[in-house]
GROMACS .gro file of N, CA and C in nm:
model
  348
    1MET      N    1  -6.229  -0.106   8.224
    1MET     CA    2  -6.210   0.017   8.193
    1MET      C    3  -6.227  -0.004   8.009
    2SER      N    4  -6.276  -0.049   7.883
    2SER     CA    5  -6.268  -0.080   7.736
    2SER      C    6  -6.134  -0.081   7.695
    3LYS      N    7  -6.084  -0.123   7.624
    3LYS     CA    8  -6.009  -0.154   7.503
    3LYS      C    9  -5.996   0.046   7.465
    4ALA      N   10  -6.105   0.090   7.389
    4ALA     CA   11  -6.092   0.209   7.377
    4ALA      C   12  -6.076   0.363   7.457
    5GLY      N   13  -6.073   0.299   7.568
    5GLY     CA   14  -6.077   0.393   7.675
    5GLY      C   15  -5.952   0.400   7.751
    6LEU      N   16  -5.917   0.330   7.694
    6LEU     CA   17  -5.775   0.303   7.748
    6LEU      C   18  -5.656   0.364   7.561
    7TRP      N   19  -5.669   0.346   7.486
    7TRP     CA   20  -5.588   0.377   7.360
    7TRP      C   21  -5.635   0.519   7.398
    8PHE      N   22  -5.746   0.584   7.410
    8PHE     CA   23  -5.739   0.751   7.425
    8PHE      C   24  -5.666   0.777   7.546
    9LYS      N   25  -5.643   0.666   7.648
    9LYS     CA   26  -5.602   0.771   7.740
    9LYS      C   27  -5.436   0.745   7.717
   10MET      N   28  -5.383   0.688   7.665
   10MET     CA   29  -5.265   0.668   7.589
   10MET      C   30  -5.165   0.791   7.481
   11LEU      N   31  -5.346   0.789   7.450
   11LEU     CA   32  -5.302   0.861   7.308
   11LEU      C   33  -5.239   0.976   7.335
   12SER      N   34  -5.368   1.033   7.462
   12SER     CA   35  -5.412   1.167   7.509
   12SER      C   36  -5.264   1.225   7.626
   13ALA      N   37  -5.221   1.070   7.723
   13ALA     CA   38  -5.117   1.116   7.735
   13ALA      C   39  -4.933   1.122   7.644
   14GLY      N   40  -4.994   1.058   7.518
   14GLY     CA   41  -4.908   1.088   7.458
   14GLY      C   42  -4.893   1.252   7.459
   15VAL      N   43  -4.962   1.284   7.336
   15VAL     CA   44  -4.951   1.361   7.319
   15VAL      C   45  -4.928   1.530   7.401
   16VAL      N   46  -4.946   1.518   7.552
   16VAL     CA   47  -4.907   1.566   7.681
   16VAL      C   48  -4.783   1.570   7.680
   17MET      N   49  -4.743   1.419   7.649
   17MET     CA   50  -4.551   1.497   7.666
   17MET      C   51  -4.474   1.497   7.576
   18CYS      N   52  -4.586   1.565   7.444
   18CYS     CA   53  -4.450   1.493   7.314
   18CYS      C   54  -4.451   1.664   7.240
   19VAL      N   55  -4.581   1.777   7.338
   19VAL     CA   56  -4.638   1.788   7.334
   19VAL      C   57  -4.667   1.923   7.417
   20GLY      N   58  -4.648   1.877   7.539
   20GLY     CA   59  -4.631   2.013   7.654
   20GLY      C   60  -4.478   1.993   7.714
   21GLY      N   61  -4.395   1.870   7.681
   21GLY     CA   62  -4.190   1.862   7.739
   21GLY      C   63  -4.130   1.981   7.670
   22PRO      N   64  -4.177   1.991   7.494
   22PRO     CA   65  -4.126   2.103   7.455
   22PRO      C   66  -4.141   2.218   7.477
   23ALA      N   67  -4.331   2.229   7.517
   23ALA     CA   68  -4.352   2.364   7.518
   23ALA      C   69  -4.307   2.404   7.672
   24LEU      N   70  -4.254   2.293   7.786
   24LEU     CA   71  -4.226   2.349   7.909
   24LEU      C   72  -4.040   2.452   7.859
   25VAL      N   73  -3.955   2.333   7.837
   25VAL     CA   74  -3.860   2.418   7.787
   25VAL      C   75  -3.837   2.546   7.726
   26TYR      N   76  -3.931   2.522   7.628
   26TYR     CA   77  -3.913   2.691   7.543
   26TYR      C   78  -3.930   2.748   7.664
   27TRP      N   79  -4.094   2.734   7.697
   27TRP     CA   80  -4.123   2.864   7.915
   27TRP      C   81  -4.024   2.914   7.951
   28VAL      N   82  -3.934   2.813   7.996
   28VAL     CA   83  -3.860   2.774   8.101
   28VAL      C   84  -3.775   2.822   8.078
   29SER      N   85  -3.726   2.815   7.892
   29SER     CA   86  -3.552   2.860   7.875
   29SER      C   87  -3.538   3.066   7.869
   30PRO      N   88  -3.446   3.105   7.895
   30PRO     CA   89  -3.346   3.165   7.941
   30PRO      C   90  -3.410   3.267   7.801
   31THR      N   91  -3.471   3.389   7.751
   31THR     CA   92  -3.354   3.399   7.596
   31THR      C   93  -3.226   3.472   7.571
   32GLU      N   94  -3.231   3.517   7.493
   32GLU     CA   95  -3.023   3.644   7.464
   32GLU      C   96  -3.024   3.670   7.557
   33GLU      N   97  -3.124   3.831   7.584
   33GLU     CA   98  -3.102   3.926   7.621
   33GLU      C   99  -3.120   3.944   7.711
   34GLU      N  100  -3.206   3.809   7.859
   34GLU     CA  101  -3.241   3.818   7.995
   34GLU      C  102  -3.119   3.739   8.001
   35LEU      N  103  -3.039   3.647   7.895
   35LEU     CA  104  -2.900   3.557   7.909
   35LEU      C  105  -2.817   3.693   8.010
   36PHE      N  106  -2.861   3.801   7.885
   36PHE     CA  107  -2.737   3.938   7.856
   36PHE      C  108  -2.771   3.988   7.986
   37LYS      N  109  -2.853   4.045   8.038
   37LYS     CA  110  -2.903   4.163   8.149
   37LYS      C  111  -2.855   4.090   8.266
   38ARG      N  112  -2.805   3.951   8.265
   38ARG     CA  113  -2.779   3.870   8.381
   38ARG      C  114  -2.605   3.873   8.429
   39TYR      N  115  -2.572   3.965   8.252
   39TYR     CA  116  -2.405   3.963   8.255
   39TYR      C  117  -2.344   4.080   8.375
   40ASN      N  118  -2.265   4.113   8.444
   40ASN     CA  119  -2.173   4.208   8.519
   40ASN      C  120  -2.250   4.296   8.377
   41PRO      N  121  -2.146   4.462   8.420
   41PRO     CA  122  -2.164   4.524   8.342
   41PRO      C  123  -1.964   4.542   8.299
   42GLU      N  124  -1.943   4.459   8.343
   42GLU     CA  125  -1.795   4.491   8.208
   42GLU      C  126  -1.804   4.335   8.161
   43LEU      N  127  -1.834   4.259   8.139
   43LEU     CA  128  -1.868   4.121   8.023
   43LEU      C  129  -1.952   4.192   7.957
   44GLN      N  130  -2.056   4.281   8.016
   44GLN     CA  131  -2.135   4.352   7.837
   44GLN      C  132  -2.086   4.394   7.791
   45LYS      N  133  -1.990   4.542   7.848
   45LYS     CA  134  -1.893   4.630   7.819
   45LYS      C  135  -1.820   4.532   7.660
   46ARG      N  136  -1.800   4.388   7.761
   46ARG     CA  137  -1.712   4.351   7.677
   46ARG      C  138  -1.687   4.269   7.532
   47SER      N  139  -1.822   4.103   7.565
   47SER     CA  140  -1.929   4.138   7.472
   47SER      C  141  -1.966   4.179   7.324
   48LEU      N  142  -2.049   4.339   7.379
   48LEU     CA  143  -2.061   4.449   7.318
   48LEU      C  144  -1.983   4.537   7.204
   49GLU      N  145  -1.805   4.504   7.236
   49GLU     CA  146  -1.674   4.498   7.183
   49GLU      C  147  -1.711   4.417   7.094
   50ASN      N  148  -1.662   4.251   7.162
   50ASN     CA  149  -1.669   4.193   7.045
   50ASN      C  150  -1.720   4.125   6.949
   51ARG      N  151  -1.906   4.176   6.968
   51ARG     CA  152  -1.969   4.123   6.927
   51ARG      C  153  -1.972   4.133   6.751
   52GLU      N  154  -1.895   4.186   6.720
   52GLU     CA  155  -1.901   4.315   6.544
   52GLU      C  156  -1.854   4.176   6.472
   53GLN      N  157  -1.657   4.161   6.531
   53GLN     CA  158  -1.625   4.075   6.488
   53GLN      C  159  -1.696   3.944   6.523
   54LYS      N  160  -1.724   3.867   6.612
   54LYS     CA  161  -1.788   3.802   6.611
   54LYS      C  162  -1.867   3.727   6.549
   55GLN      N  163  -1.931   3.792   6.465
   55GLN     CA  164  -2.013   3.763   6.406
   55GLN      C  165  -1.972   3.771   6.180
   56GLN      N  166  -1.866   3.865   6.192
   56GLN     CA  167  -1.771   3.860   6.130
   56GLN      C  168  -1.714   3.758   6.122
   57ASP      N  169  -1.682   3.665   6.197
   57ASP     CA  170  -1.567   3.568   6.204
   57ASP      C  171  -1.676   3.513   6.184
   58PHE      N  172  -1.828   3.419   6.216
   58PHE     CA  173  -1.913   3.345   6.178
   58PHE      C  174  -1.974   3.356   6.028
   59ASP      N  175  -1.969   3.458   5.968
   59ASP     CA  176  -1.945   3.434   5.833
   59ASP      C  177  -1.907   3.424   5.738
   60ASN      N  178  -1.758   3.487   5.755
   60ASN     CA  179  -1.649   3.372   5.722
   60ASN      C  180  -1.686   3.227   5.717
   61PHE      N  181  -1.705   3.213   5.791
   61PHE     CA  182  -1.740   3.067   5.837
   61PHE      C  183  -1.853   2.971   5.774
   62VAL      N  184  -1.927   3.051   5.784
   62VAL     CA  185  -2.043   3.060   5.653
   62VAL      C  186  -2.031   3.044   5.587
   63LYS      N  187  -1.927   3.119   5.478
   63LYS     CA  188  -1.888   3.122   5.327
   63LYS      C  189  -1.846   3.003   5.311
   64LYS      N  190  -1.761   3.000   5.407
   64LYS     CA  191  -1.651   2.882   5.370
   64LYS      C  192  -1.710   2.774   5.331
   65LEU      N  193  -1.747   2.716   5.438
   65LEU     CA  194  -1.932   2.617   5.436
   65LEU      C  195  -1.951   2.571   5.265
   66LYS      N  196  -2.037   2.753   5.265
   66LYS     CA  197  -2.118   2.678   5.128
   66LYS      C  198  -1.989   2.667   5.095
   67GLU      N  199  -1.878   2.719   5.021
   67GLU     CA  200  -1.775   2.691   4.851
   67GLU      C  201  -1.759   2.530   4.888
   68TYR      N  202  -1.755   2.470   5.063
   68TYR     CA  203  -1.734   2.309   5.061
   68TYR      C  204  -1.788   2.300   5.000
   69SER      N  205  -1.958   2.301   5.019
   69SER     CA  206  -2.059   2.268   5.027
   69SER      C  207  -2.081   2.256   4.874
   70LYS      N  208  -2.030   2.332   4.790
   70LYS     CA  209  -2.044   2.301   4.604
   70LYS      C  210  -1.922   2.247   4.581
   71SER      N  211  -1.866   2.155   4.668
   71SER     CA  212  -1.714   2.052   4.587
   71SER      C  213  -1.820   1.931   4.605
   72ASP      N  214  -1.759   1.855   4.482
   72ASP     CA  215  -1.840   1.639   4.527
   72ASP      C  216  -1.757   1.611   4.624
   73LYS      N  217  -1.688   1.661   4.648
   73LYS     CA  218  -1.620   1.604   4.832
   73LYS      C  219  -1.683   1.649   4.920
   74PRO      N  220  -1.628   1.533   5.014
   74PRO     CA  221  -1.677   1.540   5.134
   74PRO      C  222  -1.678   1.659   5.231
   75ILE      N  223  -1.759   1.767   5.292
   75ILE     CA  224  -1.699   1.904   5.340
   75ILE      C  225  -1.614   1.895   5.458
   76TRP      N  226  -1.562   1.793   5.501
   76TRP     CA  227  -1.430   1.814   5.606
   76TRP      C  228  -1.323   1.770   5.482
   77VAL      N  229  -1.308   1.691   5.365
   77VAL     CA  230  -1.161   1.659   5.262
   77VAL      C  231  -1.184   1.785   5.209
   78ALA      N  232  -1.212   1.899   5.171
   78ALA     CA  233  -1.240   2.040   5.071
   78ALA      C  234  -1.246   2.124   5.180
   79ALA      N  235  -1.232   2.096   5.306
   79ALA     CA  236  -1.197   2.167   5.491
   79ALA      C  237  -1.050   2.171   5.458
   80ALA      N  238  -1.037   1.991   5.460
   80ALA     CA  239  -0.820   2.021   5.469
   80ALA      C  240  -0.778   2.048   5.320
   81GLU      N  241  -0.803   2.024   5.243
   81GLU     CA  242  -0.726   2.112   5.092
   81GLU      C  243  -0.706   2.202   5.118
   82ASP      N  244  -0.847   2.294   5.129
   82ASP     CA  245  -0.801   2.466   5.179
   82ASP      C  246  -0.776   2.504   5.295
   83GLU      N  247  -0.731   2.412   5.352
   83GLU     CA  248  -0.652   2.445   5.495
   83GLU      C  249  -0.502   2.437   5.436
   84ALA      N  250  -0.463   2.328   5.350
   84ALA     CA  251  -0.281   2.288   5.331
   84ALA      C  252  -0.298   2.389   5.231
   85ARG      N  253  -0.339   2.398   5.116
   85ARG     CA  254  -0.384   2.550   4.993
   85ARG      C  255  -0.335   2.646   5.116
   86MET      N  256  -0.401   2.665   5.173
   86MET     CA  257  -0.350   2.843   5.250
   86MET      C  258  -0.271   2.849   5.300
   87ARG      N  259  -0.193   2.690   5.426
   87ARG     CA  260  -0.032   2.712   5.439
   87ARG      C  261   0.041   2.758   5.357
   88ALA      N  262   0.034   2.670   5.260
   88ALA     CA  263   0.173   2.626   5.120
   88ALA      C  264   0.152   2.829   5.107
   89ASN      N  265   0.010   2.861   5.092
   89ASN     CA  266   0.006   2.994   5.026
   89ASN      C  267   0.102   3.098   5.116
   90SER      N  268   0.132   3.056   5.245
   90SER     CA  269   0.161   3.131   5.373
   90SER      C  270   0.271   3.120   5.336
   91ALA      N  271   0.328   2.967   5.301
   91ALA     CA  272   0.487   2.966   5.401
   91ALA      C  273   0.582   3.000   5.206
   92GLU      N  274   0.438   2.990   5.151
   92GLU     CA  275   0.541   3.080   5.039
   92GLU      C  276   0.578   3.256   5.063
   93GLU      N  277   0.455   3.291   5.110
   93GLU     CA  278   0.440   3.453   5.088
   93GLU      C  279   0.479   3.455   5.253
   94GLN      N  280   0.570   3.395   5.357
   94GLN     CA  281   0.677   3.382   5.415
   94GLN      C  282   0.810   3.370   5.347
   95ARG      N  283   0.870   3.295   5.286
   95ARG     CA  284   0.989   3.289   5.166
   95ARG      C  285   1.000   3.413   5.107
   96ARG      N  286   0.942   3.493   5.039
   96ARG     CA  287   0.942   3.615   4.929
   96ARG      C  288   0.969   3.743   5.055
   97ILE      N  289   0.891   3.749   5.139
   97ILE     CA  290   0.932   3.863   5.256
   97ILE      C  291   1.109   3.822   5.249
   98ALA      N  292   1.074   3.724   5.339
   98ALA     CA  293   1.206   3.646   5.384
   98ALA      C  294   1.346   3.698   5.252
   99ASP      N  295   1.350   3.617   5.124
   99ASP     CA  296   1.342   3.680   5.073
   99ASP      C  297   1.421   3.868   4.988
  100GLU      N  298   1.271   3.926   4.995
  100GLU     CA  299   1.293   4.000   4.981
  100GLU      C  300   1.354   4.104   5.117
  101ILE      N  301   1.342   4.075   5.217
  101ILE     CA  302   1.415   4.172   5.391
  101ILE      C  303   1.588   4.100   5.328
  102GLN      N  304   1.652   3.986   5.283
  102GLN     CA  305   1.771   3.933   5.216
  102GLN      C  306   1.844   4.022   5.172
  103LYS      N  307   1.701   4.040   4.991
  103LYS     CA  308   1.776   4.144   4.931
  103LYS      C  309   1.815   4.284   4.971
  104ARG      N  310   1.756   4.337   5.072
  104ARG     CA  311   1.774   4.467   5.104
  104ARG      C  312   1.921   4.491   5.181
  105ARG      N  313   1.903   4.390   5.265
  105ARG     CA  314   1.982   4.354   5.358
  105ARG      C  315   2.154   4.352   5.285
  106ASP      N  316   2.158   4.296   5.161
  106ASP     CA  317   2.284   4.299   5.048
  106ASP      C  318   2.283   4.388   5.000
  107GLU      N  319   2.145   4.498   4.953
  107GLU     CA  320   2.156   4.619   4.921
  107GLU      C  321   2.267   4.748   5.005
  108ILE      N  322   2.204   4.659   5.098
  108ILE     CA  323   2.276   4.788   5.280
  108ILE      C  324   2.361   4.792   5.208
  109LYS      N  325   2.429   4.660   5.241
  109LYS     CA  326   2.595   4.624   5.251
  109LYS      C  327   2.674   4.706   5.184
  110ARG      N  328   2.631   4.604   5.063
  110ARG     CA  329   2.660   4.667   4.932
  110ARG      C  330   2.727   4.832   4.895
  111HIS      N  331   2.540   4.907   5.001
  111HIS     CA  332   2.566   5.045   4.952
  111HIS      C  333   2.679   5.143   5.099
  112SER      N  334   2.694   5.036   5.135
  112SER     CA  335   2.788   5.102   5.263
  112SER      C  336   2.923   5.059   5.310
  113ILE      N  337   2.924   4.929   5.171
  113ILE     CA  338   3.101   4.910   5.193
  113ILE      C  339   3.132   5.007   5.061
  114SER      N  340   2.963   5.021   4.964
  114SER     CA  341   3.135   5.104   4.814
  114SER      C  342   3.124   5.248   4.848
  115SER      N  343   3.053   5.263   5.005
  115SER     CA  344   3.062   5.482   4.980
  115SER      C  345   3.179   5.468   5.160
  116GLU      N  346   3.235   5.372   5.166
  116GLU     CA  347   3.330   5.364   5.272
  116GLU      C  348   3.481   5.394   5.119
   0.00000   0.00000   0.00000
């Protein structure tokens, strides 16, 4: 066999593998609808109930990633800073609520003492 024939055979084998492999995977893999149809009815119902919430969570996640990507810092650093800021805000909010509750308790005590 000549060198040109060998080259042709190797190139055609490479094309078959590079194009045929992914095409086979695409042909064999089930679609999301086919997988959903294989669920039992209880799982289908639960999946449909949670679909909107999961979509909303994913949309929020993508929005945050877009915000983080606008920063000059790496995304994981910006995410960590945002998470720390959110924790600090949450702790501050909890302290504020605790202070309000304590003030109400003090008012109730003063009111109950003054009415006796």
